[in-house]
Amino acid sequence: MATPTAATPTATTPTATAARGDAADDAQSQASSADHINDKAAGPPLTKRQKIRRHCGRFWLWYLVATIIFLAIFLPILFKVIIPAIVQAIINGQDLPIQGGRLDCISESQVKIAINTLLSTPLPARIDNLTLNLYNKETSPYAPFANITIAGQKIKGDTKITVPSQLVIVQNEPELTTWFGKVIDSEKVDVSVKGRPTVFLGKLRSDVKLDKTLSMPGLKRFAGWGIKELKMMLPPDKNGNNIKGTINVPNTSVLTLNFGNITFDLSSGKVRLGQIIVYNLFLNVGSSNTLNFDGKLDLPHLVKNVGPVLRSQTEALNRGQVELNFTGTTVVANGQKIPYIENVLNKRQLTTSMSVITLLSDVASSLLGGGSASIVDVLGEVVGNKTFLQHVMDHYGDTQMAKNLTESSFTKRAPDPKDAIMWNMLKMGLAMKLNQGK
């Protein structure tokens, strides 16, 4: 039986050790060379744009989802909140100046209204048909007295808005009466409007609110109103009228006004002198609107109250004038009473002054067809106060107008016998007429 032989360790020779060391050095050298080659292949560093592009390329799906979520939240806010708020701000910034128009009284429940105004927008837009309610801002609760409709149209920059004449139903007569009172009394009058316009910016629709107070010039109680010509008719005409003439009614507003026929009580102080009717009170914008009138002057009542009348005229006569008061009593258009104008004029007294010389000359001229006889003698003997009238004429001789006239032209009789006969007939006729009322 063979005996196992013990393994003897292999001896490492110096030559083998050296060989392994050389191999390790070669491997390290090759690795270093490979790293150097890789560094050269990497090139220059990426720019920010390249980095962002590479980042988005890796995470584009996440960004897409985030964008969809953002738009789902933002777009409703944009269309429902932001754009309407911008449009509302534009509407709130509109002045809507009333540049012109017309107002016609048709009946107790209807008026015709036409208005010209202006809209200014920084963006092109379109509005649908818009109904505007007219009301007095001071009245509470809200109570519109009428409404007008503005037709839908395109707006770009400064755009003129024309509301053509349209028949409007009076919704609240007391409120309309209040507004007309302001129109007649004031130098500047307000009217408030309220509506809900629909505005389109392209295809985007916005429903906004309009609540504005607009201003326009008023009538200032017809400042400058006055009789231009006055004629007496004796005997009276078939309707009993014994005076007629023309009157100037200025219109300081921006609206052409058509009120119809207006009847005025004529008075001096507290003494009622008679009544006149101004026909077709159609007032164009401006200071000159000459209208015809006729009426009845109550001569017997005037003579009976000559004392109070003269006392009420003291201040005016010191200026060489006569003051007459007018109070509207009846307003009629198209055969119907117009209460919203009538109720205003019932409570307001309009005053006009007329030169004494002009008044007396007009009256004498209308009765005699001209002539240069003594007006003071005729009227003084009829009313029984020749001395007072002479005093008025003498006083007025100091005014600028009287400087251009001679005293003899008013206080002395003309030498023509025919004129003297006519004046005597006038005196007798007036006296007989006045005696009929006693």
XYZ file of C-alpha atoms in Angstrom:
438
model
C 0.000 0.000 0.000
C 1.349 3.246 -1.085
C 1.927 5.982 1.417
C 0.410 9.507 0.498
C 2.944 12.081 -0.312
C 2.603 15.495 1.390
C 2.163 18.548 -0.963
C 5.021 20.853 -0.831
C 4.335 24.607 -1.262
C 5.338 26.144 -4.567
C 8.096 28.573 -4.132
C 7.540 32.122 -5.636
C 10.484 33.172 -7.471
C 11.592 36.785 -7.800
C 11.083 36.592 -11.539
C 7.323 35.799 -11.191
C 6.784 38.623 -8.716
C 8.370 41.087 -11.028
C 6.190 39.904 -13.890
C 2.990 40.494 -11.933
C 4.111 44.013 -10.965
C 4.755 44.888 -14.549
C 1.268 43.641 -15.545
C -0.395 45.828 -12.890
C 1.478 48.859 -14.055
C 0.396 48.210 -17.627
C -3.290 47.916 -16.590
C -3.161 51.182 -14.665
C -1.526 52.913 -17.580
C -4.197 51.661 -19.955
C -7.028 52.840 -17.639
C -5.498 56.294 -17.423
C -5.287 56.443 -21.201
C -8.934 55.393 -21.557
C -10.068 58.129 -19.131
C -8.122 60.667 -21.106
C -9.760 59.590 -24.331
C -13.269 59.782 -22.735
C -12.583 63.324 -21.468
C -11.722 64.426 -24.964
C -14.899 62.807 -26.393
C -17.233 64.667 -23.854
C -16.568 68.047 -25.512
C -17.547 71.525 -24.100
C -20.203 71.911 -21.277
C -23.952 72.320 -22.188
C -25.534 75.796 -22.367
C -28.561 76.733 -20.270
C -30.862 76.401 -23.267
C -29.487 72.965 -24.031
C -29.869 71.929 -20.434
C -33.490 73.179 -20.379
C -34.245 71.397 -23.633
C -32.731 68.189 -22.309
C -34.681 68.656 -19.053
C -37.980 69.225 -20.844
C -37.294 66.326 -23.112
C -36.985 64.089 -20.094
C -40.002 65.541 -18.159
C -42.341 66.830 -20.961
C -45.211 64.674 -19.854
C -45.220 66.175 -16.383
C -45.179 69.688 -17.802
C -48.056 68.891 -20.154
C -50.189 67.653 -17.283
C -49.330 70.749 -15.196
C -50.204 73.077 -18.115
C -53.570 71.421 -18.638
C -54.380 71.763 -14.950
C -53.322 75.451 -14.944
C -55.410 76.314 -18.014
C -58.399 74.490 -16.596
C -58.215 76.808 -13.590
C -57.082 80.062 -15.257
C -59.224 80.229 -18.411
C -62.577 80.313 -16.588
C -61.189 83.048 -14.356
C -59.982 84.965 -17.439
C -63.281 84.735 -19.309
C -65.637 85.022 -16.345
C -63.803 87.495 -14.129
C -60.848 89.319 -15.672
C -62.256 90.285 -19.092
C -65.678 91.332 -17.702
C -63.867 93.406 -15.074
C -61.875 95.166 -17.816
C -65.034 95.824 -19.839
C -66.832 97.069 -16.706
C -63.973 99.474 -16.005
C -64.248 100.825 -19.569
C -68.019 101.283 -19.192
C -67.580 103.015 -15.828
C -65.136 105.429 -17.429
C -67.594 106.629 -20.086
C -68.866 110.214 -19.762
C -71.715 109.735 -22.280
C -72.050 113.489 -22.960
C -75.431 114.549 -24.336
C -74.412 116.452 -27.464
C -77.862 117.064 -28.906
C -81.287 115.628 -29.481
C -84.970 116.416 -29.458
C -87.920 116.060 -27.099
C -91.548 116.245 -28.281
C -94.567 116.206 -25.983
C -97.093 113.890 -27.665
C -99.735 113.180 -25.035
C -100.177 112.849 -21.290
C -98.585 109.397 -21.409
C -96.154 109.645 -24.328
C -93.097 111.634 -25.357
C -90.734 111.336 -28.293
C -87.043 111.374 -27.471
C -83.952 111.504 -29.683
C -80.422 111.790 -28.266
C -76.885 112.099 -29.632
C -74.027 110.999 -27.395
C -70.467 109.628 -27.568
C -68.727 106.394 -26.560
C -64.950 106.047 -26.369
C -63.253 102.626 -26.185
C -59.572 101.622 -26.356
C -60.511 98.320 -28.040
C -62.837 97.512 -30.945
C -66.090 96.165 -29.560
C -69.702 95.527 -30.403
C -72.783 96.129 -28.276
C -76.182 94.485 -28.519
C -79.452 96.412 -28.346
C -79.475 98.264 -25.038
C -82.440 99.590 -23.052
C -81.602 102.510 -20.762
C -83.949 103.509 -17.947
C -84.065 107.254 -17.179
C -84.476 108.259 -13.541
C -83.737 110.899 -10.903
C -80.734 109.953 -8.780
C -82.116 111.725 -5.706
C -85.293 109.650 -5.656
C -85.331 106.625 -3.381
C -86.331 103.935 -4.039
C -85.296 103.682 -7.671
C -88.172 104.892 -9.885
C -87.491 105.280 -13.643
C -89.802 107.685 -15.478
C -89.064 106.481 -19.045
C -86.667 104.360 -21.085
C -84.948 104.580 -24.457
C -83.405 101.884 -26.661
C -79.956 102.132 -28.253
C -79.553 99.920 -31.312
C -76.684 97.420 -31.372
C -73.602 98.690 -33.201
C -69.832 98.465 -33.523
C -67.653 100.772 -31.461
C -64.052 101.732 -32.121
C -62.276 104.687 -30.541
C -64.507 107.766 -30.265
C -67.851 106.678 -31.712
C -70.949 108.858 -32.058
C -74.069 107.144 -30.779
C -77.300 108.367 -32.358
C -80.596 107.406 -30.773
C -83.235 108.219 -33.420
C -86.570 109.678 -32.374
C -88.616 107.018 -30.615
C -91.996 107.028 -28.926
C -91.544 106.535 -25.187
C -94.192 105.637 -22.631
C -94.232 107.742 -19.463
C -93.728 105.231 -16.647
C -93.814 107.634 -13.708
C -95.447 111.036 -14.289
C -94.444 112.654 -10.942
C -90.801 111.745 -11.544
C -90.925 113.084 -15.108
C -92.514 116.288 -13.791
C -89.709 116.616 -11.242
C -87.098 116.213 -13.960
C -88.751 118.780 -16.244
C -88.801 121.194 -13.321
C -85.025 120.873 -13.092
C -84.692 121.324 -16.855
C -86.624 124.604 -16.761
C -85.071 125.995 -13.557
C -81.422 125.000 -13.763
C -78.368 126.143 -15.639
C -77.155 122.546 -15.558
C -79.425 119.532 -15.197
C -78.661 115.861 -14.507
C -80.385 112.748 -15.752
C -79.372 109.296 -14.539
C -79.441 106.215 -16.768
C -79.307 102.544 -15.856
C -79.026 99.462 -18.064
C -77.258 96.131 -18.636
C -75.273 96.284 -21.890
C -73.905 93.160 -23.562
C -70.434 93.853 -24.972
C -68.511 91.630 -27.385
C -64.726 91.741 -27.699
C -64.419 89.579 -30.773
C -66.239 86.390 -29.784
C -65.915 87.052 -26.074
C -69.178 88.165 -24.483
C -69.407 90.274 -21.335
C -72.607 91.243 -19.531
C -71.910 94.398 -17.545
C -73.820 97.084 -15.647
C -74.278 100.713 -16.673
C -75.372 103.248 -14.050
C -74.327 106.788 -14.909
C -75.471 110.326 -14.194
C -75.284 112.528 -17.285
C -75.293 116.331 -17.371
C -76.552 118.826 -19.917
C -77.372 122.560 -19.996
C -80.766 123.601 -18.644
C -83.171 126.379 -19.681
C -82.397 128.792 -16.812
C -86.074 129.777 -16.609
C -85.976 130.841 -20.251
C -83.448 133.592 -19.483
C -83.862 136.304 -22.117
C -87.567 135.581 -22.584
C -89.481 138.702 -23.608
C -92.226 140.293 -25.681
C -90.908 141.588 -28.989
C -94.112 143.131 -30.282
C -97.496 143.864 -28.717
C -100.591 145.057 -30.566
C -104.053 145.874 -29.304
C -107.172 144.973 -31.245
C -110.264 147.109 -30.681
C -112.835 145.826 -31.228
C -111.704 142.320 -30.198
C -111.641 139.519 -32.751
C -114.293 136.796 -32.978
C -112.597 134.823 -30.182
C -112.642 137.797 -27.843
C -108.896 138.444 -28.148
C -107.862 142.093 -27.913
C -104.067 141.709 -27.907
C -101.621 139.859 -30.115
C -97.921 139.934 -30.835
C -94.680 138.001 -30.842
C -92.524 136.730 -28.024
C -88.925 135.523 -27.976
C -88.224 132.319 -26.055
C -84.531 131.295 -25.899
C -83.434 127.676 -25.575
C -80.118 127.347 -23.759
C -80.225 123.538 -23.620
C -78.843 121.116 -26.238
C -82.254 119.584 -26.966
C -84.778 120.885 -29.465
C -88.033 121.164 -27.499
C -91.635 120.927 -28.673
C -94.184 121.702 -25.950
C -97.292 122.529 -28.028
C -99.615 125.460 -27.160
C -99.180 127.071 -23.744
C -101.664 129.382 -22.032
C -100.197 131.951 -19.614
C -101.864 134.158 -17.034
C -100.552 137.709 -17.388
C -100.104 139.745 -14.204
C -98.466 142.784 -12.655
C -97.609 142.210 -9.030
C -100.637 140.391 -7.638
C -103.082 141.859 -10.140
C -104.139 139.554 -12.941
C -104.212 141.505 -16.198
C -105.406 138.874 -18.622
C -104.335 135.788 -20.491
C -102.331 134.928 -23.603
C -101.761 131.756 -25.629
C -98.334 131.089 -27.144
C -98.822 128.869 -30.170
C -96.586 125.986 -31.236
C -93.899 126.405 -28.601
C -91.212 124.754 -30.734
C -87.787 125.801 -29.468
C -84.694 125.288 -31.572
C -81.397 125.368 -29.705
C -80.234 128.970 -29.452
C -81.212 132.406 -28.231
C -83.775 133.326 -30.886
C -87.156 131.617 -31.148
C -89.847 134.104 -32.169
C -93.352 132.781 -31.511
C -96.829 134.212 -32.063
C -99.351 134.794 -29.323
C -102.776 136.328 -28.823
C -104.978 136.821 -25.806
C -107.325 138.899 -23.730
C -106.273 141.942 -21.738
C -108.848 142.702 -19.037
C -108.943 146.474 -19.458
C -111.796 147.171 -16.966
C -109.995 145.164 -14.272
C -106.756 146.954 -15.105
C -108.353 150.387 -14.646
C -110.008 149.372 -11.370
C -106.644 148.216 -10.014
C -104.433 150.875 -11.549
C -103.096 151.855 -8.107
C -101.738 148.407 -7.156
C -100.468 147.937 -10.705
C -98.503 151.186 -10.636
C -97.120 150.412 -7.189
C -95.920 147.011 -8.410
C -94.205 148.740 -11.330
C -92.358 151.385 -9.290
C -88.932 149.796 -9.502
C -89.308 148.845 -13.164
C -90.589 152.296 -14.136
C -87.543 153.847 -12.504
C -85.584 151.952 -15.148
C -87.944 153.098 -17.893
C -89.507 149.662 -18.202
C -92.660 147.700 -17.472
C -92.443 144.251 -15.857
C -94.957 141.564 -16.758
C -95.301 138.189 -15.062
C -96.345 134.999 -16.847
C -97.634 131.856 -15.147
C -98.400 128.801 -17.266
C -101.899 127.435 -16.758
C -102.566 125.006 -19.606
C -100.321 123.039 -21.977
C -101.945 121.308 -24.947
C -100.274 119.231 -27.677
C -102.104 117.290 -30.366
C -105.380 118.188 -28.675
C -104.337 116.624 -25.356
C -103.235 118.188 -22.095
C -99.591 117.659 -21.135
C -99.621 117.424 -17.314
C -95.874 116.861 -16.835
C -95.190 120.302 -18.386
C -98.351 121.993 -17.144
C -97.680 121.088 -13.508
C -94.203 122.584 -13.794
C -95.326 125.904 -15.302
C -98.258 126.193 -12.840
C -95.754 126.646 -10.010
C -93.303 128.978 -11.752
C -93.593 132.638 -12.602
C -91.645 133.911 -15.589
C -90.887 137.633 -15.653
C -90.061 139.822 -18.620
C -89.365 143.537 -18.963
C -90.411 145.778 -21.819
C -89.421 149.348 -22.564
C -92.167 151.833 -21.714
C -91.589 153.677 -24.962
C -91.685 150.473 -26.991
C -94.847 149.317 -25.245
C -96.697 152.596 -25.694
C -95.519 152.989 -29.272
C -96.606 149.444 -30.179
C -100.035 149.934 -28.633
C -100.621 153.299 -30.281
C -99.306 152.116 -33.618
C -101.538 149.052 -33.590
C -104.628 151.116 -32.832
C -104.011 153.964 -35.261
C -101.742 152.460 -37.852
C -98.993 154.920 -36.985
C -98.986 158.642 -36.253
C -97.033 160.993 -34.065
C -99.651 162.401 -31.710
C -99.329 162.406 -27.929
C -99.400 158.909 -26.398
C -99.330 160.382 -22.918
C -102.417 162.490 -23.559
C -104.401 159.537 -24.892
C -103.531 156.903 -22.282
C -103.286 159.428 -19.487
C -106.843 160.629 -19.969
C -108.163 157.058 -20.275
C -106.528 155.663 -17.135
C -106.857 158.924 -15.217
C -103.162 159.276 -14.423
C -101.672 161.551 -17.064
C -99.278 163.156 -14.580
C -97.741 159.811 -13.629
C -97.284 158.773 -17.254
C -95.697 162.132 -18.000
C -93.293 161.529 -15.115
C -92.374 158.127 -16.573
C -91.705 159.648 -19.982
C -89.609 162.436 -18.485
C -87.604 159.930 -16.443
C -87.041 157.665 -19.397
C -85.821 160.650 -21.370
C -82.628 160.340 -19.309
C -81.873 156.856 -20.662
C -79.658 156.101 -23.622
C -82.583 155.208 -25.852
C -84.410 158.434 -25.092
C -81.342 160.452 -26.054
C -82.020 159.570 -29.662
C -85.615 160.837 -29.440
C -87.053 164.314 -29.064
C -89.444 165.221 -26.320
C -91.901 166.618 -28.782
C -92.231 163.271 -30.554
C -93.948 161.821 -27.478
C -95.519 164.713 -25.574
C -96.716 167.158 -28.181
C -99.586 166.873 -30.573
C -98.858 166.774 -34.251
C -100.217 169.653 -36.197
C -102.026 167.346 -38.618
C -105.792 167.723 -37.882
C -106.448 164.156 -39.044
C -104.121 162.800 -36.363
C -105.848 164.889 -33.722
C -109.244 163.542 -34.767
C -107.982 159.931 -34.655
C -106.488 160.356 -31.194
C -109.704 161.884 -29.865
C -111.667 158.970 -31.316
C -109.217 156.569 -29.653
C -109.739 158.223 -26.284
C -113.500 158.046 -26.584
C -113.385 154.432 -27.803
C -111.171 153.297 -24.943
C -113.279 155.138 -22.400
C -116.494 153.602 -23.749
C -114.931 150.148 -23.786
C -113.805 150.459 -20.192
C -117.176 151.813 -19.074
C -118.872 148.684 -20.418
C -117.144 146.656 -17.711
C -118.289 148.854 -14.852
